[in-house]
Coordinates of C-alpha atoms in Angstrom, one line a residue:
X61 CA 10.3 -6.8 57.3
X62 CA 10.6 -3.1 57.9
X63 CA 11.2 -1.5 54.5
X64 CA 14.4 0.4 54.3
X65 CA 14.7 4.3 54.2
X66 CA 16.6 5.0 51.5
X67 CA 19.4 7.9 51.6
X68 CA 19.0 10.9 49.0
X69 CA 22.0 13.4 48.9
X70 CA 20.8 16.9 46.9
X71 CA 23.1 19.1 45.5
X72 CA 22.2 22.4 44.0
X73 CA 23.5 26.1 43.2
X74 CA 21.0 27.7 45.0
X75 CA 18.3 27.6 47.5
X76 CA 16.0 29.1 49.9
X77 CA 16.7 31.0 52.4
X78 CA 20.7 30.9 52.0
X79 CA 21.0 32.0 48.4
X80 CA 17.8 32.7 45.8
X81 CA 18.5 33.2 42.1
X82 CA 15.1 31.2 40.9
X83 CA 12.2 29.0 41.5
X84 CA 14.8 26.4 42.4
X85 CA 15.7 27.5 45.5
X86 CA 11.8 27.5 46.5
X87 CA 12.1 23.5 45.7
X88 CA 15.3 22.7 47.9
X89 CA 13.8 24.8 50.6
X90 CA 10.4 22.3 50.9
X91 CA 10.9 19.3 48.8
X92 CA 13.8 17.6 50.8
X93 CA 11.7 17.8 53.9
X94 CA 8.4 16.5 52.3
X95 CA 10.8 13.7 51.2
X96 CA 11.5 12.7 54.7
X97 CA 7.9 12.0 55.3
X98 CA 7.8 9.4 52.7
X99 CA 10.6 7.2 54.7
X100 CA 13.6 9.3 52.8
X101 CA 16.7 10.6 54.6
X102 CA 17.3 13.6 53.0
X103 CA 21.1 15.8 52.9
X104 CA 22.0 18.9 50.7
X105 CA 25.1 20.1 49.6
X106 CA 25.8 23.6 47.8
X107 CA 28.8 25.9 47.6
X108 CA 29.1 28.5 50.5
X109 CA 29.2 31.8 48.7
X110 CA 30.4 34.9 50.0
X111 CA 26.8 36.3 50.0
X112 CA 25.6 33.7 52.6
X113 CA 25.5 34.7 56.1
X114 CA 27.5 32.7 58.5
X115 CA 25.8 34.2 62.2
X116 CA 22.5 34.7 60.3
X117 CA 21.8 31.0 59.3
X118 CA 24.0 29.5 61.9
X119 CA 26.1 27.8 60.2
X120 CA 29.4 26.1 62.1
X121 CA 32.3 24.9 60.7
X122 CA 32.5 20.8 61.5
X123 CA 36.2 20.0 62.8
X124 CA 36.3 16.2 61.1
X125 CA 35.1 17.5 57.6
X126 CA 37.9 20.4 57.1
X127 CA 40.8 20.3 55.5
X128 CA 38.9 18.1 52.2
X129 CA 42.0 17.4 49.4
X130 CA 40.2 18.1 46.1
X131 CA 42.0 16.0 43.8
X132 CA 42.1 17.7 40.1
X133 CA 44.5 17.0 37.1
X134 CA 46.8 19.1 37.8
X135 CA 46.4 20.4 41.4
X136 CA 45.1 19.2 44.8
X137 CA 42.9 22.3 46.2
X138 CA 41.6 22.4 49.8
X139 CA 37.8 22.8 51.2
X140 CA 36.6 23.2 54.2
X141 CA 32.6 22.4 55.7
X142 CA 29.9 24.7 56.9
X143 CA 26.8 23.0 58.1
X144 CA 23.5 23.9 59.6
X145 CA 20.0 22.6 59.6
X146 CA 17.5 23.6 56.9
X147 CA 15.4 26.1 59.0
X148 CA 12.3 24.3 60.0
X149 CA 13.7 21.3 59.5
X150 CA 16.8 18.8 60.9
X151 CA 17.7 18.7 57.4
X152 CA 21.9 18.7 57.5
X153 CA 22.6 21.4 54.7
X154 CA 26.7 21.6 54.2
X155 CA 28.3 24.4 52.5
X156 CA 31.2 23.7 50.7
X157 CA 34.0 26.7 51.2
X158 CA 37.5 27.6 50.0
X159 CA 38.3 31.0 50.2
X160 CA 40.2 31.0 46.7
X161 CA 37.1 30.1 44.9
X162 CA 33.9 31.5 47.1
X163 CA 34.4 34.3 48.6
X164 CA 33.5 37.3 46.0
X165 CA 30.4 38.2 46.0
X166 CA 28.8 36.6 42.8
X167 CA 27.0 32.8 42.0
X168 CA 28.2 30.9 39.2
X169 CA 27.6 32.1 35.6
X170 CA 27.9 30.5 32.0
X171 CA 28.2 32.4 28.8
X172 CA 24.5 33.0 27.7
X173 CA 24.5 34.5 30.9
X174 CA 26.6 37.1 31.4
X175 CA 29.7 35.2 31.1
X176 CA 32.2 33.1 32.7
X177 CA 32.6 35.6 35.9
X178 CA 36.5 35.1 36.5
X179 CA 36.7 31.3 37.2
X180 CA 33.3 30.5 36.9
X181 CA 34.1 26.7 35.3
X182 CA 37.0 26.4 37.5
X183 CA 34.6 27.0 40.3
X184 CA 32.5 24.6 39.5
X185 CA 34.7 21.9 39.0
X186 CA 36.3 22.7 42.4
X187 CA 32.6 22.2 43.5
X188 CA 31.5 19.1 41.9
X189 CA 35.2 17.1 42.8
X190 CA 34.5 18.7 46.2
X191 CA 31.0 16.9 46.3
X192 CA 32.2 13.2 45.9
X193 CA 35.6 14.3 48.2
X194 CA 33.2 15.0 51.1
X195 CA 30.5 12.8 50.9
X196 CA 33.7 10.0 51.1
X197 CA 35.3 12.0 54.5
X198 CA 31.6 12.1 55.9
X199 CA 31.3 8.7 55.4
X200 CA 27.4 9.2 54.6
X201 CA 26.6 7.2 52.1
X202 CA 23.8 8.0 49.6
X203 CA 21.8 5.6 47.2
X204 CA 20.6 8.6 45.1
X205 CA 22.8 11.4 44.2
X206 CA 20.2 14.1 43.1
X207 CA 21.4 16.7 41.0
X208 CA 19.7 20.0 40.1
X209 CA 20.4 22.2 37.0
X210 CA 23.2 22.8 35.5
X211 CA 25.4 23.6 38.6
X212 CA 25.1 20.1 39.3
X213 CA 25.5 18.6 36.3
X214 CA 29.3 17.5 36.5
X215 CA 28.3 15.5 39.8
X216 CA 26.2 13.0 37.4
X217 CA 29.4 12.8 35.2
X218 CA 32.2 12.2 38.3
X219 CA 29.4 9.6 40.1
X220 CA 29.7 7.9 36.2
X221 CA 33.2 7.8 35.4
X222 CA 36.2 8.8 37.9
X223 CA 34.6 7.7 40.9
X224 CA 32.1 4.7 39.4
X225 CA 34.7 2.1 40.5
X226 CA 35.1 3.6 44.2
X227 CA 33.4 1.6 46.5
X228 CA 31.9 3.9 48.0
X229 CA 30.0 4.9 44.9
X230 CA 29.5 1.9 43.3
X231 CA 25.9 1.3 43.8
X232 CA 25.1 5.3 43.8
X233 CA 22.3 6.2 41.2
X234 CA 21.9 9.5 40.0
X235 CA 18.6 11.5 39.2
X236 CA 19.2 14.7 37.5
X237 CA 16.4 17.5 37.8
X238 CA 16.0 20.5 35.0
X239 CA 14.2 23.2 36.6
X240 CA 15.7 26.1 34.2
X241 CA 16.4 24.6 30.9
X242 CA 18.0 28.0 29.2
X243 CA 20.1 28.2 32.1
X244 CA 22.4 25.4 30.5
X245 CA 25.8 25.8 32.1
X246 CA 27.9 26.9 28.9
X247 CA 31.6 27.4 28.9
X248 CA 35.0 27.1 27.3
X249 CA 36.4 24.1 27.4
X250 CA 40.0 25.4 28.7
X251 CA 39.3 25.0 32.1
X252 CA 38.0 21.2 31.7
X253 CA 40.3 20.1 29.9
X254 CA 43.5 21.9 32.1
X255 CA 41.8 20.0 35.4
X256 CA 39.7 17.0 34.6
X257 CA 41.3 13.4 33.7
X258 CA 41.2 12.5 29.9
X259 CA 38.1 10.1 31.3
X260 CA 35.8 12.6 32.8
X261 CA 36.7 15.8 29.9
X262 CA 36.2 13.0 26.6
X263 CA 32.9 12.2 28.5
X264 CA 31.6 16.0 28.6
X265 CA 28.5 16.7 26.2
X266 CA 29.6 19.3 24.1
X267 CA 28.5 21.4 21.2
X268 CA 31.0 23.0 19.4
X269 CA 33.6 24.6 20.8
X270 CA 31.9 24.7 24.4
X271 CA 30.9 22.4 27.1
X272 CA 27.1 22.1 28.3
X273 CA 27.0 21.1 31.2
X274 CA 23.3 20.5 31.8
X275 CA 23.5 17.9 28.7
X276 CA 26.3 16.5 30.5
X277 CA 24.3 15.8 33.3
X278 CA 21.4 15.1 31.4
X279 CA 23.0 12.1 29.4
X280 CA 24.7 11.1 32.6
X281 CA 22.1 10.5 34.9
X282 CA 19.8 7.3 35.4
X283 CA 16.4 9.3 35.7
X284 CA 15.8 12.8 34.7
X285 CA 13.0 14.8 35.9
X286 CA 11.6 18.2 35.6
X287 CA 9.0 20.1 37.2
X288 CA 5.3 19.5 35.5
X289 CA 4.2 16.9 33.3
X290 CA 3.1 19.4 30.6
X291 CA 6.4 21.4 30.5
X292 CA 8.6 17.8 30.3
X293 CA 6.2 17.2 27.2
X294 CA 6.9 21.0 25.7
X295 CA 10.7 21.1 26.1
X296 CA 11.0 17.3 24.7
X297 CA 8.7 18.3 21.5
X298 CA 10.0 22.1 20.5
X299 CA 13.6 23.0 20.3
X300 CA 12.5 26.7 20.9
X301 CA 11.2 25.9 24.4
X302 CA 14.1 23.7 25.2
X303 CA 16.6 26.3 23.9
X304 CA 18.3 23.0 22.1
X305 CA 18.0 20.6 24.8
X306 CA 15.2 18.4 23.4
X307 CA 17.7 15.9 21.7
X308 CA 19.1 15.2 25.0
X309 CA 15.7 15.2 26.3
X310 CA 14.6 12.4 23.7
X311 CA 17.6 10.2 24.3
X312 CA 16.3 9.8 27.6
X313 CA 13.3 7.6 26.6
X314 CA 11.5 6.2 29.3
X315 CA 13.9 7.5 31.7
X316 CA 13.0 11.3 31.1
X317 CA 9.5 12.3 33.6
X318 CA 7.7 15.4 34.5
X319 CA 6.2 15.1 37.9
X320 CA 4.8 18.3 39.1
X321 CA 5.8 21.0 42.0
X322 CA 4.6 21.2 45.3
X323 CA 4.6 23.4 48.2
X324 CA 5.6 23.4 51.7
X325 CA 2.1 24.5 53.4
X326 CA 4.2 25.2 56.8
X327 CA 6.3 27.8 55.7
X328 CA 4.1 29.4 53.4
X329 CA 1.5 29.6 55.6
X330 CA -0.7 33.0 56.1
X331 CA -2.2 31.6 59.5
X332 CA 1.1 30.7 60.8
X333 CA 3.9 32.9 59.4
X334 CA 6.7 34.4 61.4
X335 CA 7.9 36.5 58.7
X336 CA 4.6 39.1 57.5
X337 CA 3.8 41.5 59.9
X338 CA 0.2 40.4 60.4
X339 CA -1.0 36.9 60.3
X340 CA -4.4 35.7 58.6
X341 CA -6.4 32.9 57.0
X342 CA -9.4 32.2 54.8
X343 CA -11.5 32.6 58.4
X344 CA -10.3 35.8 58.7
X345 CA -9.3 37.0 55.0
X346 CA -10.1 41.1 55.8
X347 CA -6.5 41.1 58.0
X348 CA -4.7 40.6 54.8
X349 CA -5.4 44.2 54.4
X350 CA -3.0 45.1 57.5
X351 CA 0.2 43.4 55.7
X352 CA -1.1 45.7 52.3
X353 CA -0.5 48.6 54.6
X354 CA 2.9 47.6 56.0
X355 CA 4.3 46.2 52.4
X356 CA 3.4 50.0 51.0
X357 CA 4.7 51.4 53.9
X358 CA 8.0 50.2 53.8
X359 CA 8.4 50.4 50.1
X360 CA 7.0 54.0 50.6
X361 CA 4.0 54.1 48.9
X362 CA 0.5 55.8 49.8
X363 CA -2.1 53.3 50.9
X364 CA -5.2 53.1 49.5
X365 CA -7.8 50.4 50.0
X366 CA -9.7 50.7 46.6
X367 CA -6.4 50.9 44.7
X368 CA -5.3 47.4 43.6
X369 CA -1.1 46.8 44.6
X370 CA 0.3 44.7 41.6
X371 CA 3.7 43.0 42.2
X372 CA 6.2 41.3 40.1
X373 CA 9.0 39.0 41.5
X374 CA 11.6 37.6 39.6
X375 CA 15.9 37.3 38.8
X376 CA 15.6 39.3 35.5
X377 CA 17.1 38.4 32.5
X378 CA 16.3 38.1 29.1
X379 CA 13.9 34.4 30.0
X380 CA 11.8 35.8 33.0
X381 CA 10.2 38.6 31.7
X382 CA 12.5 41.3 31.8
X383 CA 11.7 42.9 28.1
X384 CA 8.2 42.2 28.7
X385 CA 8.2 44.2 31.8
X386 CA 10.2 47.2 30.6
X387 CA 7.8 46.9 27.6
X388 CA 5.0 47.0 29.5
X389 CA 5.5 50.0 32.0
X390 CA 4.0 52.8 30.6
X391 CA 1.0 51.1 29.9
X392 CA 0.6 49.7 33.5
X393 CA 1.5 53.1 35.3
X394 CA -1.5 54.6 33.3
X395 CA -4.0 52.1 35.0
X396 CA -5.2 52.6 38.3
X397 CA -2.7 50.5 40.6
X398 CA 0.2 50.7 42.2
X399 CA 3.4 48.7 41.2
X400 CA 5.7 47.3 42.9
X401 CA 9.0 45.4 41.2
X402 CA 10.8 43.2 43.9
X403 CA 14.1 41.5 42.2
X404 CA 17.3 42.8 39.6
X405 CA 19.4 41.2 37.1
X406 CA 20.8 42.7 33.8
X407 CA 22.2 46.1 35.2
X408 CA 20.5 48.3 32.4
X409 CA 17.2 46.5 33.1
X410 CA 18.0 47.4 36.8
X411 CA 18.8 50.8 36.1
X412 CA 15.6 51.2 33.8
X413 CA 13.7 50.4 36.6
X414 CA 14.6 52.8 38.9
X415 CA 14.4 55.6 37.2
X416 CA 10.8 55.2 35.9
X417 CA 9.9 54.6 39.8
X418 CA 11.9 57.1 40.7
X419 CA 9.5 59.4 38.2
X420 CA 6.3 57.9 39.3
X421 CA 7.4 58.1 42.9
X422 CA 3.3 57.6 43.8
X423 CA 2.8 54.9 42.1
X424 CA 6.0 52.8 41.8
X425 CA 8.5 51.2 43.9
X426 CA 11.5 49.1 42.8
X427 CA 13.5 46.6 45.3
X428 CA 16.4 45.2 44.0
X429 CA 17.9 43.7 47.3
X430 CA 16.5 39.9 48.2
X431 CA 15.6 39.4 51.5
X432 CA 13.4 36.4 52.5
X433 CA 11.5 38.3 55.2
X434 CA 10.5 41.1 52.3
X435 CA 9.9 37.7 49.8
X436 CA 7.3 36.8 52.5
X437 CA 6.0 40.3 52.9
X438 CA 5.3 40.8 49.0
X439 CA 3.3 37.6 48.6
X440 CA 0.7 38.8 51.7
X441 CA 0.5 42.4 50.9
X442 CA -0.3 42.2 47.1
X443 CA -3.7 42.6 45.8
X444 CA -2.1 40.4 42.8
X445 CA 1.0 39.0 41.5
X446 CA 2.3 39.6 37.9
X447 CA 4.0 36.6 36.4
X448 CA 6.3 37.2 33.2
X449 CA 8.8 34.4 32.7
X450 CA 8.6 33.7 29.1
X451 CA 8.9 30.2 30.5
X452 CA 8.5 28.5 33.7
X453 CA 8.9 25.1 34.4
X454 CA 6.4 24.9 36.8
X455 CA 7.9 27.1 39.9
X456 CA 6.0 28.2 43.4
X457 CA 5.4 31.5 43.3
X458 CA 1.8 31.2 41.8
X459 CA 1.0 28.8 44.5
X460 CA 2.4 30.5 47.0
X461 CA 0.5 33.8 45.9
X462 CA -2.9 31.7 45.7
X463 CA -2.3 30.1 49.3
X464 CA -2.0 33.8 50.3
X465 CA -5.2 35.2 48.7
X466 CA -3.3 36.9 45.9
X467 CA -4.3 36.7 42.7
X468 CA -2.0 35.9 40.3
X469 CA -1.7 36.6 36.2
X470 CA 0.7 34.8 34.4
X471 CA 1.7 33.5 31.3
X472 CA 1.3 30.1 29.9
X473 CA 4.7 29.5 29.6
X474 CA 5.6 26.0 30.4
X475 CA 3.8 23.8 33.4
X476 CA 2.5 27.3 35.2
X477 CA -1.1 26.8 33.9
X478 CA -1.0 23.5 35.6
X479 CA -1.3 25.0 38.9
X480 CA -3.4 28.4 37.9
X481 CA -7.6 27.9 36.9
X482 CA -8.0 30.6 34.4
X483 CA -11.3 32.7 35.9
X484 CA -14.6 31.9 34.4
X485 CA -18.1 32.9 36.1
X486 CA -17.4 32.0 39.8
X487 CA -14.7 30.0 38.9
X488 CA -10.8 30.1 38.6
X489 CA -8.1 31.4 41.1
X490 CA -6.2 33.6 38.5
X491 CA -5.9 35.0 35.0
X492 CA -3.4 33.6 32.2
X493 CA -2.4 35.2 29.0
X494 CA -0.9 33.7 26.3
X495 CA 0.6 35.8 23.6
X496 CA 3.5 37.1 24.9
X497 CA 2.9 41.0 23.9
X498 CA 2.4 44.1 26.0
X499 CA -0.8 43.7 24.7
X500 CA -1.7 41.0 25.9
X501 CA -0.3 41.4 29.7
X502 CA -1.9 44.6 30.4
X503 CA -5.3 43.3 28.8
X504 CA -5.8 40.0 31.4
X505 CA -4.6 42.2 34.1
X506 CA -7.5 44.7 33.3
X507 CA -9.5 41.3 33.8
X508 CA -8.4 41.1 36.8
X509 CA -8.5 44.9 38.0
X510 CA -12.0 45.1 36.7
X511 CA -12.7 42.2 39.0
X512 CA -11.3 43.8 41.7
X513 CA -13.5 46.2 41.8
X514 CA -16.2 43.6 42.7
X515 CA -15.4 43.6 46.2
X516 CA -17.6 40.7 46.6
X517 CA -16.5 38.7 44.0
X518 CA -12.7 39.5 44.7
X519 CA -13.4 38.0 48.1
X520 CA -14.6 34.9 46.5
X521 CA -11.7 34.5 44.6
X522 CA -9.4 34.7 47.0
X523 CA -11.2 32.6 49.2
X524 CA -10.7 30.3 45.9
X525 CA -7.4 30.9 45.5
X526 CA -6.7 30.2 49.6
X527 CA -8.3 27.1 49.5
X528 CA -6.6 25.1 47.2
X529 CA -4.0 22.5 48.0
X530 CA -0.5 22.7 46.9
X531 CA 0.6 20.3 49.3
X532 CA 4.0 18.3 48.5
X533 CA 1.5 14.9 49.3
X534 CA 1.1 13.8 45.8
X535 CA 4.2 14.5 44.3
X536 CA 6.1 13.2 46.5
X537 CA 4.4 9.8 46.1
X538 CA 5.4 9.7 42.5
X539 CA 8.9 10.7 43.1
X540 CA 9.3 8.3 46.1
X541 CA 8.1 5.6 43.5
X542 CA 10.1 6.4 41.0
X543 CA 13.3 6.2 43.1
X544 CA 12.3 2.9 44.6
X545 CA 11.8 1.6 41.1
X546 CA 15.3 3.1 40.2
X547 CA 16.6 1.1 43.0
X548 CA 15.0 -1.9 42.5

């Protein structure tokens, strides 16, 4: 008897190439399709910000899915359906869209965070109600409902309480993912309470006078996961790491599991991608040097091939590295390198930035504005990549870098180190330090410069780097079992 390919509906608040505000994005770009190949059929749904690009990504409104009603307490809203494949992929990605709520130009936000951004928790409930409503009008009916972060987190709640007797959901099991546990979903409990049934707002996990909505999913959910085996055993131990999540963590028992990231080895491919200006492998390693020259070019810097180009990527806040960073910069600009900061955040970071690139015009360039094709650009042309989340799950970047022949040095924050070989004798693909000083940054990267230097070593180690695998294969094995497990 054939065995049966399960249905797994994803829903997130980000990902890649529509939207990137983290490492998450990376994971719905590549793991739903590396799902497929284990006898999965895979879906996503995410809110259609104003940011995303209708003509660029193709998406199409779908005539049967418009017109949703969005039943809340005290209101029935509207939404409408955008869809389009994920690129690479027949992966049906729909975008859920009502002008009222998604049209300005910012992603959600909760307090810690900046705020809630005008609406923010209303938007989110609009969201999550708008979820369930469309999934029942597409009449696609998922065994898993996989939920990602915090934005998703009131979809494990709904799938449990309001819509647990609806036939339609009544044999849906839900699998909630933590990627970025400080980014926890915190609000004001007004708007819950003004459009969520009694049911669904008692059921909320909340601390204080505030709701938590990655708790909420958290307790909600039949499985939780999170990105490396290590990390799940760090934010479960240390209520520092977990930023107060490691009670919820615990209560999971056996249901809580760390399985670590993997990467999609087609689209981050150096031999094969469309997006750098010059294409190479580990056969041909010296034409890496041509995408050096086009990254400095069009970030206007003077290319040198002795003088190492050090990049840092990352959505800066007060987590990823941004004090570290502004720390840090006077001490890197003195070495001999040339930096190159590709991402923004908190405005006075932002702001900070360019104006010490702006006075070190030679050696320093700062790009704020995401663009995938520049993401792709970044990872080929560096020499290395500077890594200086304070915490990382587990993430891509670093194995994207390595699968690219750059070296990375990071800290050992979180399940990062899982997927980095410190360097020792003719070993190792990158450098890791682990106090989280100034210090301690600039001294593993002078590790790393000094090595450069070596050009015959330095072409070892990215030979190293390029030939490890980062494929999705194994991973994907352990979450496949663990979903067939969950539904018996």
């Amino acid at each position: 008897m054939a065995r049966r390919n399960f249905k797994v509906l994803y829903v997130s608040g980000e990902g890649s190439p529509f939207v990137r505000l983290s490492s998450l994005a990376d994971y719905m770009a590549s793991f739903p399709q590396a799902l497929e190949e284990e006898g999965f059929e895979a879906r996503i749904m995410m809110p259609k910000y104003g940011i995303i690009n209708d003509r660029k990504f193709r998406l199409h409104d779908v005539l049967r899915l418009s017109d949703i009603e969005v039943p809340l307490k005290d209101k029935t809203d509207m939404l409408n359906i955008k869809v389009t494949a994920l690129p690479s992929s027949k992966i049906q990605t729909y975008f859920l869209y009502n002008e009222k709520y998604f049209k300005r130009y910012g992603l959600f936000s909760d307090i810690p965070l900046g705020g809630d951004h005008k609406g923010s928790a209303e938007r989110i409930i609009f969201f999550s109600v708008g979820v369930m409503e469309t999934l029942v009008r597409l009449g696609w009916q998922p065994d898993i409902i996989h939920c990602h972060d915090w934005h998703a987190g009131l979809v494990a709640l709904l799938a449990k309480t309001r819509y647990a007797k609806h036939d339609f959901f009544k044999k849906v099991k839900v699998v909630q993912t933590v990627h970025n546990v400080y980014r926890q979903g915190i609000f004001q409990p007004k708007a819950f309470q003004k459009h969520l049934d009694p049911e669904v707002f008692d059921a909320l996990e909340k601390d204080g006078d505030t709701v938590n909505l990655l708790a909420t999913g958290i307790k909600h959910a039949d499985l939780v996961t999170t990105t490396s085996d290590r990390y799940a055993r760090q934010i479960a131990a240390d209520p520092e790491l977990s930023f107060g999540m490691d009670k919820a963590l615990n209560a999971c028992g056996e249901r809580f599991h760390g399985i670590l990231n993997g990467m999609d080895t087609r689209q981050w491919n150096p031999s094969a991608d469309k997006l750098i200006k010059k294409r190479y492998s580990a056969e041909q390693p010296e034409l890496k040097l041509e995408d050096k020259k086009v990254l400095l070019d069009e970030v206007g810097l003077p290319f040198s091939e002795e003088t190492p180009v050090v990049g840092v990527i990352a959505s800066f806040d007060a987590f990823q590295g941004a004090e570290l960073v502004k720390e840090s910069l006077t001490r890197l600009l003195e070495l001999d390198l040339q930096l190159i900061v590709f991402g923004s955040g908190d405005k006075e970071f932002d702001q900070a930035l360019k104006e010490t690139a702006e006075e070190n015009a030679e050696k320093m360039a700062f790009r704020p504005e995401f663009t995938d094709a520049f993401y792709h650009q970044m990872i080929a042309g560096l020499d290395i990549l500077l890594m200086t989340s304070r915490i990382e799950a587990c993430g891509m970047m670093q194995m994207f870098a390595q699968n690219y022949g750059t070296v990375p040095v990071a800290y050992a924050g979180g399940g990062i180190v899982d997927t980095i070989e410190e360097v020792s004798g003719d070993k190792g693909t990158g450098f890791i330090f682990t106090d989280y000083t100034p210090d301690a940054l600039t001294s593993k990267l002078q590790e790393a410069l000094a090595l450069f230097a070596d050009k015959e070593r330095w072409s070892a180690l990215m030979l190293e780097c390029m030939g490890r695998d980062f494929s999705w294969s194994a991973s994907t094995g352990q979450y496949a079992e663990l979903y067939r497990n969950l539904l018996g």
